[in-house]
Short mmCIF file of C-alpha atoms in Angstrom, two decimals:
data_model
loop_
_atom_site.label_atom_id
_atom_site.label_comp_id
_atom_site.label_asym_id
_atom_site.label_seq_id
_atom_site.Cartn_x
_atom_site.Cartn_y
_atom_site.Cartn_z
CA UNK T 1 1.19 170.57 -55.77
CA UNK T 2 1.76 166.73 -55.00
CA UNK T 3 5.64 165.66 -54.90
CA UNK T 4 6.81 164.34 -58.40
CA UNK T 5 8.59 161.12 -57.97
CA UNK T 6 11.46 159.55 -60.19
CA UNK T 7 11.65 155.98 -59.22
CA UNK T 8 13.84 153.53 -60.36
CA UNK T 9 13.33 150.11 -61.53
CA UNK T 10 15.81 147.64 -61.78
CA UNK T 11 15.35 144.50 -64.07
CA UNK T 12 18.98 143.33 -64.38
CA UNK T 13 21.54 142.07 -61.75
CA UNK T 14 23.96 144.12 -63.66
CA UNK T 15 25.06 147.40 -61.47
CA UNK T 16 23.67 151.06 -62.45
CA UNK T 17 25.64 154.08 -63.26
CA UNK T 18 22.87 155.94 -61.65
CA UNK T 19 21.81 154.23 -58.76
CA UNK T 20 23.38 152.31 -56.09
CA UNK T 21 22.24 149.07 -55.10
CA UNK T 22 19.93 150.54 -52.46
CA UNK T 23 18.19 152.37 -54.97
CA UNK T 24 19.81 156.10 -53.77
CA UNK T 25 21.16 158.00 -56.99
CA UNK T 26 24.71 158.67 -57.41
CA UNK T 27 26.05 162.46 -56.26
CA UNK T 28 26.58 163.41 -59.98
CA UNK T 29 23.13 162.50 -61.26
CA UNK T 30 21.15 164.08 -58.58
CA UNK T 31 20.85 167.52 -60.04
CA UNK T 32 19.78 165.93 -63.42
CA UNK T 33 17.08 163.71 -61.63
CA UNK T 34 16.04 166.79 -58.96
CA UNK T 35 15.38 169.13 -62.18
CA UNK T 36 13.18 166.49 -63.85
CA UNK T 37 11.15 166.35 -60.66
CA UNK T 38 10.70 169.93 -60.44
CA UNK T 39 9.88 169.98 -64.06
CA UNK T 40 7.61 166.85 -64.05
CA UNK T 41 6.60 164.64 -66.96
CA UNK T 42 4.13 167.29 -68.68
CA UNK T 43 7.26 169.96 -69.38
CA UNK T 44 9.63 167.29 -70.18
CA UNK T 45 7.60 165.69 -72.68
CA UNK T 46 6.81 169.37 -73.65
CA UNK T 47 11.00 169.78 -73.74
CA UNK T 48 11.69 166.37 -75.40
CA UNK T 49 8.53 167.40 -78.52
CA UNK T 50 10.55 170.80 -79.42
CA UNK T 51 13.74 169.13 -79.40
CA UNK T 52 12.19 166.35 -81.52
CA UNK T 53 10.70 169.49 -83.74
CA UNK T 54 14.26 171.01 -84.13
CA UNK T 55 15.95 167.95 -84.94
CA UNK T 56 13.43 167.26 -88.13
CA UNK T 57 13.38 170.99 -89.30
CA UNK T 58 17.16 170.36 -89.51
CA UNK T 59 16.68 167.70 -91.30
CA UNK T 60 14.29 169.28 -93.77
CA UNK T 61 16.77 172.00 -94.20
CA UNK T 62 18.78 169.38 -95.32
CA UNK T 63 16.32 167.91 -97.65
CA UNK T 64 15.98 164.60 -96.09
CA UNK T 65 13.11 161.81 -97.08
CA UNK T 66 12.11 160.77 -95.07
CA UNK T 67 11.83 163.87 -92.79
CA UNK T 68 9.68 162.70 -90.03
CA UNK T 69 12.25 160.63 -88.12
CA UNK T 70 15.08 160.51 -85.94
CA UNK T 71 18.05 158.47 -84.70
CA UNK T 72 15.88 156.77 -81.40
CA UNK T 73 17.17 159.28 -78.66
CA UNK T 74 17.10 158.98 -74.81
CA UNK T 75 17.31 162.57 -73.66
CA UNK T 76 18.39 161.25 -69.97
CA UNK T 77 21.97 162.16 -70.11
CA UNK T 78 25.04 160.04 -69.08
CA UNK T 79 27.24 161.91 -67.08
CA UNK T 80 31.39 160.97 -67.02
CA UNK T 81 33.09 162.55 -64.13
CA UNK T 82 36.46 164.35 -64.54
CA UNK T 83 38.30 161.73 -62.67
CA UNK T 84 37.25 159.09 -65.07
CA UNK T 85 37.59 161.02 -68.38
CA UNK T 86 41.70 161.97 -67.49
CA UNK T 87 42.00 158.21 -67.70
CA UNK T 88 40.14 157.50 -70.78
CA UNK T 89 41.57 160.47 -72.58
CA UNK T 90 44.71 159.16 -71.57
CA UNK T 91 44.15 155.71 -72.55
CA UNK T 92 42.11 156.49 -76.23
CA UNK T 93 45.47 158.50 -76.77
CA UNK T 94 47.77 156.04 -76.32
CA UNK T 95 45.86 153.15 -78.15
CA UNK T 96 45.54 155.55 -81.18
CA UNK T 97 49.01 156.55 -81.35
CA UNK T 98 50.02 153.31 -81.06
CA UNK T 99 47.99 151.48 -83.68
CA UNK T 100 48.94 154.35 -86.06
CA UNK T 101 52.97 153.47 -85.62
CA UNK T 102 51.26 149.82 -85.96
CA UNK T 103 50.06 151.16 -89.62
CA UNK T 104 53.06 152.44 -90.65
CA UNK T 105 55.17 150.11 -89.99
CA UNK T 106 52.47 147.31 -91.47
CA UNK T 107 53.11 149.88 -94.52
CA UNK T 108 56.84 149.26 -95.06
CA UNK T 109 56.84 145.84 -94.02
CA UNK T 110 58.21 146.08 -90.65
CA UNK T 111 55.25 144.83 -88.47
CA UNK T 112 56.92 142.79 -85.31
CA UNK T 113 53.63 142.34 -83.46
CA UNK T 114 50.76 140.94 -85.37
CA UNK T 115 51.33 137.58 -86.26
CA UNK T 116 51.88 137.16 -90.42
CA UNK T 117 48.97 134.70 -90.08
CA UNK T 118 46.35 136.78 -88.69
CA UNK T 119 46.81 139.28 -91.45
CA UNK T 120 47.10 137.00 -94.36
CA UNK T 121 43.76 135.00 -93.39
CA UNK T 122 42.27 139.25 -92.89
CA UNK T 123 38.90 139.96 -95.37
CA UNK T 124 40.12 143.72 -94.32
CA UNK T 125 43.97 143.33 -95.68
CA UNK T 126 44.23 142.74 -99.61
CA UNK T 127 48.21 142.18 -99.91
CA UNK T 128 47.41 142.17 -103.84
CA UNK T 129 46.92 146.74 -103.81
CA UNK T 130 49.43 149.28 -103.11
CA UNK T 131 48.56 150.69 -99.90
CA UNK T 132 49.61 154.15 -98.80
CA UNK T 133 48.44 155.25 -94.96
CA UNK T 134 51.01 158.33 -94.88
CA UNK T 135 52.90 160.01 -91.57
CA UNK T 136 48.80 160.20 -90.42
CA UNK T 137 47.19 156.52 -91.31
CA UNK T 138 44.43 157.45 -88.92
CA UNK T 139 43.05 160.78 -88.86
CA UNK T 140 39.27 159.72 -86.98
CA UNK T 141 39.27 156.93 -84.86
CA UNK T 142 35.97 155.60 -82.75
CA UNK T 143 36.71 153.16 -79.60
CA UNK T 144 33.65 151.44 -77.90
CA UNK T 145 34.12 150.98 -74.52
CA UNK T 146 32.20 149.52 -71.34
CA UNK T 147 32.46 149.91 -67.50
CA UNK T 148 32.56 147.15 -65.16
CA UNK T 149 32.44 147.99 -61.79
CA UNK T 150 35.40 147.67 -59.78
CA UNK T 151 35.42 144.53 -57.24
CA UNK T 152 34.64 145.81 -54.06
CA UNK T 153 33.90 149.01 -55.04
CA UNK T 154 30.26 150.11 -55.53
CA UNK T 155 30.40 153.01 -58.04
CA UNK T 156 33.73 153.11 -59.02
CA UNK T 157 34.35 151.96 -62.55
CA UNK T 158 37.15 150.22 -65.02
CA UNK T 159 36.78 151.34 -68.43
CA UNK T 160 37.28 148.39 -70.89
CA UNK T 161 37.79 148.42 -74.93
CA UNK T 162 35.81 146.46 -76.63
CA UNK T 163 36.59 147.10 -79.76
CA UNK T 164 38.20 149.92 -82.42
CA UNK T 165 36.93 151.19 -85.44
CA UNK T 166 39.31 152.83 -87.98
CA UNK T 167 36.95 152.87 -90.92
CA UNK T 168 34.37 154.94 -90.92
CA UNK T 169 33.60 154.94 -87.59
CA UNK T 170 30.11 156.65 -86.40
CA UNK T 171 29.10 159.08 -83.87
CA UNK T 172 30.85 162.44 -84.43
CA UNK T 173 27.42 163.97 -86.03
CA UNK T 174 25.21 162.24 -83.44
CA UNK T 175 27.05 164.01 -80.67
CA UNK T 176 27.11 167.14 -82.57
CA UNK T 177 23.34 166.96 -82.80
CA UNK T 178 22.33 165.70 -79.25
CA UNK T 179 24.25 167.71 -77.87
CA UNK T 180 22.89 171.06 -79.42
CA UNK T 181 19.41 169.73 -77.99
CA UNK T 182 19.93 168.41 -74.48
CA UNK T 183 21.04 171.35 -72.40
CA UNK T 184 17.58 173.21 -73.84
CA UNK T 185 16.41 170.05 -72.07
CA UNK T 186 17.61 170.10 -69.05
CA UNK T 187 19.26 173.64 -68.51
CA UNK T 188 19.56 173.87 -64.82
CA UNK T 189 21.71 170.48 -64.19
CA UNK T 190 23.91 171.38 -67.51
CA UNK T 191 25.12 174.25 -66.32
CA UNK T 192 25.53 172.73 -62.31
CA UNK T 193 27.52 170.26 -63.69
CA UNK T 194 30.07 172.16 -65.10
CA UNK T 195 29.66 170.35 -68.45
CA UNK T 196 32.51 170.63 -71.51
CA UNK T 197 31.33 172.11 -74.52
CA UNK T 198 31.59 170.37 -77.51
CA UNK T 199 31.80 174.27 -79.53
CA UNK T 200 33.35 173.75 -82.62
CA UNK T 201 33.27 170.12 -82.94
CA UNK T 202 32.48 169.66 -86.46
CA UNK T 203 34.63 172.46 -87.62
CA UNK T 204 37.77 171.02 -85.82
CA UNK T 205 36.83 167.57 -87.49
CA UNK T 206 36.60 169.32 -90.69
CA UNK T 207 40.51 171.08 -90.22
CA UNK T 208 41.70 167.49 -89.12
CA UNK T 209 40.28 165.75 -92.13
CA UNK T 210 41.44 168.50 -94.18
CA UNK T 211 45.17 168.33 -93.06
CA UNK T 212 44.92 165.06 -94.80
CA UNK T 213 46.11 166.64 -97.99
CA UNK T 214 49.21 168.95 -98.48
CA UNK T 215 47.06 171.75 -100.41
CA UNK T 216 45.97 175.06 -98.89
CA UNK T 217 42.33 174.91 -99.41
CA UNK T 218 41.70 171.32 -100.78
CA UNK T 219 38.67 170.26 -102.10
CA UNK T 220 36.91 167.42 -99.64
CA UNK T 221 34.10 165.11 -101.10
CA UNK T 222 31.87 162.88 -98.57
CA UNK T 223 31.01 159.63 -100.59
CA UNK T 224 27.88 158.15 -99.19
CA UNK T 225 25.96 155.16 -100.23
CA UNK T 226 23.35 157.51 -100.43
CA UNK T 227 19.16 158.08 -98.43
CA UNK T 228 18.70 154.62 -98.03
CA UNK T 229 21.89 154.22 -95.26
CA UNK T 230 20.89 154.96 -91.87
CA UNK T 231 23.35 157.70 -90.98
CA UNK T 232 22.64 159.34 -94.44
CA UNK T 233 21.55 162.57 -92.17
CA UNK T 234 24.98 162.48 -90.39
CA UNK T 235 26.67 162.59 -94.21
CA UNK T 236 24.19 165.47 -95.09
CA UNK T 237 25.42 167.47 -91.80
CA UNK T 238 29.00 166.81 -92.20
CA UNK T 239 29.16 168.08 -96.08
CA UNK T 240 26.64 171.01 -94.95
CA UNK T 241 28.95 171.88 -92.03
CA UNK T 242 32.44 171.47 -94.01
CA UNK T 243 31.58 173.12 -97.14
CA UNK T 244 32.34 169.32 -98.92
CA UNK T 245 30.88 167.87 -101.95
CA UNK T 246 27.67 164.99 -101.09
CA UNK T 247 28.56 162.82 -103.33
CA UNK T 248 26.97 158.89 -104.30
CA UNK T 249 29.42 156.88 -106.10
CA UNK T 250 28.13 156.94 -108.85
CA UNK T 251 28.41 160.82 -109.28
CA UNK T 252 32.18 160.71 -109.50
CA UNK T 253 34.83 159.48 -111.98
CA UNK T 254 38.49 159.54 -112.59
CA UNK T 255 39.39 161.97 -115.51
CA UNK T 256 42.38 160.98 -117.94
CA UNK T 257 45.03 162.44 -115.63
CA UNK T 258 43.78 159.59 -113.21
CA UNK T 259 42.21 162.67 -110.79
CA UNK T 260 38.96 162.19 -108.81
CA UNK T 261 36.16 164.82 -110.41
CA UNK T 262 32.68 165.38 -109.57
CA UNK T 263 30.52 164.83 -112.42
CA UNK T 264 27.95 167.20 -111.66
CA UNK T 265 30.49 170.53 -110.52
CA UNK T 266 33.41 169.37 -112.75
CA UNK T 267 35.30 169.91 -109.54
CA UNK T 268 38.53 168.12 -109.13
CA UNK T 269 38.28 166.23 -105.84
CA UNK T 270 41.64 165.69 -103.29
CA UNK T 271 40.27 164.40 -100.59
CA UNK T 272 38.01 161.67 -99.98
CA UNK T 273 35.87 160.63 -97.04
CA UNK T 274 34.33 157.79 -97.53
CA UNK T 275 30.92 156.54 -96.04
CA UNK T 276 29.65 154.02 -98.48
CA UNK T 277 28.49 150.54 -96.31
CA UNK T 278 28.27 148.29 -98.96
CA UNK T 279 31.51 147.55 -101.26
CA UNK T 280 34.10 149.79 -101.32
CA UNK T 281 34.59 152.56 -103.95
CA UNK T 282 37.84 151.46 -105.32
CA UNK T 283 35.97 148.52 -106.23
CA UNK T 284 33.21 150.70 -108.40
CA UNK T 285 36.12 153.09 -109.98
CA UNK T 286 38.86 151.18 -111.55
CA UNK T 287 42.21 153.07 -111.13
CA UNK T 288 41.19 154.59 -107.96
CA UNK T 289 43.36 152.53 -105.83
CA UNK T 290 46.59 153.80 -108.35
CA UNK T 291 45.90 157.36 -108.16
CA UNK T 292 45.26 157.29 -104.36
CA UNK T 293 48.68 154.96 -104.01
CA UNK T 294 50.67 158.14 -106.49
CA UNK T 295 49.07 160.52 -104.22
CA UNK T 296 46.88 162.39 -106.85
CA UNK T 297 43.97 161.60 -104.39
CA UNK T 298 44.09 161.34 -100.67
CA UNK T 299 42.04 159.24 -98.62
CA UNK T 300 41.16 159.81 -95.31
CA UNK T 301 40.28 156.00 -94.97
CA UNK T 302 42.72 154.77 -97.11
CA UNK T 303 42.49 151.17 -98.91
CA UNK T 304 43.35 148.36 -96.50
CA UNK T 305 43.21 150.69 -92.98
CA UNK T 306 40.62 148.57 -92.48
CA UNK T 307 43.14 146.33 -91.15
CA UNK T 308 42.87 148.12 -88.21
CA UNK T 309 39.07 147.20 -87.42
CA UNK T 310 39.89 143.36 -88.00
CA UNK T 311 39.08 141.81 -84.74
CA UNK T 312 41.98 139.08 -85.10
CA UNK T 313 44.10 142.60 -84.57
CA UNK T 314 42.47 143.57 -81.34
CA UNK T 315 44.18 141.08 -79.14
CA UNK T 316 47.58 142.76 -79.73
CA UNK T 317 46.79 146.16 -79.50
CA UNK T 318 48.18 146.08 -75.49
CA UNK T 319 51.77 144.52 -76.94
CA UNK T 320 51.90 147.35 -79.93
CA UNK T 321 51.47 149.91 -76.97
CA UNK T 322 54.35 148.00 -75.26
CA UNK T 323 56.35 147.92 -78.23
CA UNK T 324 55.57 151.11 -80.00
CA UNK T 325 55.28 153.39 -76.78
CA UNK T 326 57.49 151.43 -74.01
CA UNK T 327 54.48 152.14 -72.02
CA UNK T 328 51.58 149.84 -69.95
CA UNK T 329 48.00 150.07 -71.56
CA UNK T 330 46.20 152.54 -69.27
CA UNK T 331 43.13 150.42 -70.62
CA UNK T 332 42.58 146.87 -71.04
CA UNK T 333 40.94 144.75 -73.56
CA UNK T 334 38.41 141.91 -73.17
CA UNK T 335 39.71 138.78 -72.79
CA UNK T 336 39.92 137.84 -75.99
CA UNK T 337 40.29 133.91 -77.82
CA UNK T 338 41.06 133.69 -82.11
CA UNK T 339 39.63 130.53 -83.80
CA UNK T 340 42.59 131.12 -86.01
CA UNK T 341 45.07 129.29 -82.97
CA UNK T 342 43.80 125.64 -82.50
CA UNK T 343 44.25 125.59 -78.41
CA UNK T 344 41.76 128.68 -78.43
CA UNK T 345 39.77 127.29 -81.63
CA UNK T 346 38.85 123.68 -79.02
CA UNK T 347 38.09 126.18 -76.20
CA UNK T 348 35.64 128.30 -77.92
CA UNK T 349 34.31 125.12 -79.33
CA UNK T 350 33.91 123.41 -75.63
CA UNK T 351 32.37 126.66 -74.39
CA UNK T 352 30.20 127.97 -77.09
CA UNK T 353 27.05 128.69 -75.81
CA UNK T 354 29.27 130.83 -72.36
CA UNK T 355 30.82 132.73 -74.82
CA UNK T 356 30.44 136.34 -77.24
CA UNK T 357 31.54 135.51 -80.85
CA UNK T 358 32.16 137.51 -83.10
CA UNK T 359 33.04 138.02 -86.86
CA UNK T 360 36.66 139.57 -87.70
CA UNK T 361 34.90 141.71 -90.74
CA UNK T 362 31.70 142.35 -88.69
CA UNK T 363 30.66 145.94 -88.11
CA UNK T 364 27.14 147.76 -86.72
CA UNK T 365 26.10 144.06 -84.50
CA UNK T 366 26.00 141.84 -87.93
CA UNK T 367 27.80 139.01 -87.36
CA UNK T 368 27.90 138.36 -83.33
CA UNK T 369 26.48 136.17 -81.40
CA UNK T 370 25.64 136.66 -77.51
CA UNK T 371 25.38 132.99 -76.88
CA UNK T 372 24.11 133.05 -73.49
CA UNK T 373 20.97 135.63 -75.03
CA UNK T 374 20.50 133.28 -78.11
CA UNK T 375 18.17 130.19 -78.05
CA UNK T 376 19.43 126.81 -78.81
CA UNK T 377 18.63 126.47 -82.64
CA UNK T 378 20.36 130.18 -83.04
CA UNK T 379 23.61 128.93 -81.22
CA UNK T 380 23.56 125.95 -83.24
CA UNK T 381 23.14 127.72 -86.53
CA UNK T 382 25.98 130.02 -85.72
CA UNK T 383 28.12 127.34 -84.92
CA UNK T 384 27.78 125.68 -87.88
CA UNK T 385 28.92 129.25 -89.51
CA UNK T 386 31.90 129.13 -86.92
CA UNK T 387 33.02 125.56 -87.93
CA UNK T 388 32.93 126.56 -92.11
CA UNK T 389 35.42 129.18 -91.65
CA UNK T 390 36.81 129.10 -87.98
CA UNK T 391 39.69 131.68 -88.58
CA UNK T 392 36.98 134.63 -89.52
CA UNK T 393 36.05 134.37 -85.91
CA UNK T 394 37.04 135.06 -82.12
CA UNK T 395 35.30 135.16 -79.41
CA UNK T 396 35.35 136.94 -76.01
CA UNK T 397 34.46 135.77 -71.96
CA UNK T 398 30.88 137.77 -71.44
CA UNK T 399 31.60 140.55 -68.79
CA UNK T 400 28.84 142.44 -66.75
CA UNK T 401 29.17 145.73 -67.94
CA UNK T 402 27.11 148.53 -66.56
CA UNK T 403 23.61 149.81 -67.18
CA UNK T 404 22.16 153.21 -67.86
CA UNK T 405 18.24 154.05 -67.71
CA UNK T 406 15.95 154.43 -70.13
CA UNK T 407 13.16 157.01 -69.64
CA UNK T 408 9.22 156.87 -69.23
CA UNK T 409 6.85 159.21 -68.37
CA UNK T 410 4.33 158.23 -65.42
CA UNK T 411 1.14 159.91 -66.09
CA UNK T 412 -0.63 158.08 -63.30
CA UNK T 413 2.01 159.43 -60.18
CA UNK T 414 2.86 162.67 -62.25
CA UNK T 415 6.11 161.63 -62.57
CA UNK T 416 8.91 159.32 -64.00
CA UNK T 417 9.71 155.48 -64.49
CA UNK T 418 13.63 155.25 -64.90
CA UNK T 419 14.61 151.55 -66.11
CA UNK T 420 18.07 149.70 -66.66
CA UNK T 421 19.74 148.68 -69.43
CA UNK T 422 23.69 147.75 -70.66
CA UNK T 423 25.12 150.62 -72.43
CA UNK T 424 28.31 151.41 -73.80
CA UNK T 425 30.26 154.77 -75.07
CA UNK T 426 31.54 155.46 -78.69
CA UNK T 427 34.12 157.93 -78.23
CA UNK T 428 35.95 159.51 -81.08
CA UNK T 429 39.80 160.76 -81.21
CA UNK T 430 41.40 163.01 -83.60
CA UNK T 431 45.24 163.17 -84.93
CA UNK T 432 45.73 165.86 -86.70
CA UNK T 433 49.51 165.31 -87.02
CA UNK T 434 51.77 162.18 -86.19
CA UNK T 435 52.26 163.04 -82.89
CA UNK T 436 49.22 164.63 -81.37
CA UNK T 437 46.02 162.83 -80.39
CA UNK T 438 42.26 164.88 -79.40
CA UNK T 439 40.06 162.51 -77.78
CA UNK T 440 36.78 164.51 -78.08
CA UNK T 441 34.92 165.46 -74.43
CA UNK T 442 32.11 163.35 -74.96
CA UNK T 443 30.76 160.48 -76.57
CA UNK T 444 27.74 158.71 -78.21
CA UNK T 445 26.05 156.37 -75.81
CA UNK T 446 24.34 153.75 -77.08
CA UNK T 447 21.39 151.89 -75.03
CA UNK T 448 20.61 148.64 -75.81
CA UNK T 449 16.73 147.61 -75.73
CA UNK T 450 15.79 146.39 -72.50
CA UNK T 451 17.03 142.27 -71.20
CA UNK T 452 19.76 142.74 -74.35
CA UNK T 453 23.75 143.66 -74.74
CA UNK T 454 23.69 144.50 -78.12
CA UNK T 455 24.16 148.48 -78.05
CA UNK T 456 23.56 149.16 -81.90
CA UNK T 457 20.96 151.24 -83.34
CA UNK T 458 20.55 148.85 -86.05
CA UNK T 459 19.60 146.43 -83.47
CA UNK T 460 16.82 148.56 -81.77
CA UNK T 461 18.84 150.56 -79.20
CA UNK T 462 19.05 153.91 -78.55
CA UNK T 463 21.43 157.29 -78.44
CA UNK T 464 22.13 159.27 -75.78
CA UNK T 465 24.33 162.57 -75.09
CA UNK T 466 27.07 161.78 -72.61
CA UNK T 467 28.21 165.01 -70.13
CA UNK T 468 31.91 165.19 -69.44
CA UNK T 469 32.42 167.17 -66.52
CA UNK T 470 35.23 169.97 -66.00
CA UNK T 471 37.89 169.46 -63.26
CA UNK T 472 37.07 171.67 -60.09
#
């Protein structure tokens, strides 16, 4: 039988998480890379057809249309070694717990850290509503984060926030799914590398989300926008898995005791998980926003935590730590300018086309620009955006963060063609009371399409499961 080969081609000056700059493969990765040889590009693609077949009889389970497609998945997995998780887990924890005191005390009117400014000139922050975040104003958080390699240091890696996402944040689902595929996919080098389950992922979220309300057994709805969103399958899972109501917004109404009820079941609703891109629901029920401030509802995305996601907030995350905790941010943020200060407003100006900006509201790539990636008239068009509304903007120094590979068979050497590109990790934490914080033993990874740094689906990258590995 002729040697399999899995070579490695590098297109970007950016450094690999799987190879070295000599080409050799990392320690970690070699039994994932060794399995695929002895395998060879026949049984993988056999491998990656039946996990592809799996995936859409879930889906048809579900009663999904379309049925015949899936979130674009890279079955090569990223692997996170022990060493390096302990300090993200560490870190997630301590940024969650302290943008939740943040919350509360933005709640009573106590904030000390966020300028007043930066809140009032907030799309995500309507002063005008009652807002109620409770003991718990963040039961789900997601936090993307990049590695840049460490100066000096070939393959050791600094783990960098990008940014946080308190309102409906994706990527719990995805996991879920991936990662009830990939080890049928590569067996062997799951089980070498001593990877953490992920057992009981979606029933843990459901108990967190749950605790949201005071009642024993309280009734949870999911309110989606509906087929046409893009994670309308990861809705469909979570209500199958939780035993919630799947509900459009549409299909709900408050009844005269200013309750939430689904229309179809007559069931009286107490918790709400909202999913819905477009608007907000409060906006489509009048009243909603009263009964949720009394407490006859609770939300676990509650009007105006979307405060939280506002990228004017990110730059003092690292001082609420200090504050909040009394403690040093285990990890760091971007450097990071706001267009609503006028000495960073004239830099961000000067350097415009060196620079990452992007929109405080933005969410899923829309409004950001990676100037250096963008042609001329692009740059110019955005900065005409920019110079309408400066204060809806920052913008942050671009940073060589790491690439993964993207696989492709080679039919012609009976093996594979491994190829960079940037990646980043979406890793979710759980609170399930004031004080405790579950940062969840994986992540989604997200691949951008090859030459780009734009990780998001929407913008033509793909998934990938990401392999935590157990202390020895």
């Amino acid at each position: 039988m002729p040697e399999r080969s899995v070579r490695f081609e590098r297109g970007l000056p950016s450094p690999n998480e799987v190879f070295d700059p000599a080409g050799e493969p990392y320690a970690h990765y070699r039994p994932v890379l060794e399995e695929m040889e002895r395998m060879g590009p026949e049984e993988w693609r056999r491998r990656i057809n039946k996990a592809h077949r799996r995936r859409l009889e879930q889906q048809r389970e579900l009663g999904m249309v379309p049925d015949d497609e899936v979130h674009p998945t890279d079955y090569v997995p990223r692997i996170l070694p022990a060493a390096d998780w302990a300090v993200l887990e560490r870190g997630l924890a301590q940024r969650m717990l302290a943008i939740n005191e943040w919350l509360r005390r933005l709640e009573a009117g106590r904030d000390e850290v966020v300028p007043g400014e930066v809140i009032e000139s907030s799309t995500l922050f309507d002063a005008s509503i009652p807002t109620r975040f409770g003991d718990v104003p963040n039961r789900q958080m997601g936090f993307d984060i990049v590695a840049v390699e460490r100066s000096g240091r070939t393959g050791e890696w600094e783990y960098l926030v990008i940014e946080d996402n308190a309102k409906m944040p994706v990527g719990i689902e995805p996991m879920n799914i991936l990662r009830a595929r990939t080890p049928d996919v590569l067996p062997e080098s799951y089980t070498a590398l001593r990877v953490r389950p992920l057992d009981g992922l979606m029933e843990r979220l459901g108990e967190v989300v749950r605790a949201a309300s005071s009642k024993p057994d309280p009734v949870l709805a999911i309110l989606s926008t509906g087929p046409q969103d893009q994670y309308y399958l990861d809705h469909k899972v979570f209500a199958s898995e939780l035993g919630a109501i799947l509900a459009e917004r549409h299909e709900v109404e408050l009844d005269r005791d200013g309750r939430l009820v689904h229309k179809e079941s007559d069931r009286r609703i107490d918790i709400i998980y909202e999913r819905i891109e477009d608007g907000r629901i409060y906006d489509d029920i009048k009243g909603l926003i009263e009964s949720q401030a009394r407490g006859l509802i609770d939300a676990v995305f509650a009007p105006n935590l979307g405060v939280a996601d506002d990228k004017g907030v990110y730059p003092f995350i690292p001082e609420m730590i200090r504050t909040y905790l009394g403690e040093e941010p285990v990890l760091n943020n971007v450097e990071t300018y706001s267009l609503a200060v006028e000495e960073d407003r004239r830099y961000v100006i000067d350097h415009f086309d060196e620079l990452v900006i992007k929109s405080r509201s933005g969410w899923g790539g829309k409004g950001v620009l990676i100037a250096p990636e963008e042609s001329r008239e692009d740059i110019e068009e955005f900065r005409e955006q920019v110079e309408e509304n400066p204060v809806e903007y920052v913008a942050q120094e671009t940073i060589d963060f790491s690439t993964h590979v993207l696989c492709e068979t080679d039919e012609a050497n009976d093996g594979f063609v491994l190829r960079d590109a940037h990646a980043d990790y979406r890793i979710h934490a759980l609170a399930p009371d004031a004080q405790t914080i579950e940062v969840i033993p994986g992540a989604m990874t997200r691949v951008a399409a090859p030459g780009s740094k734009l990780v998001n689906i929407s913008s033509g990258g793909k998934m990938k499961d990401t392999w935590v590995q157990r202390r020895e």
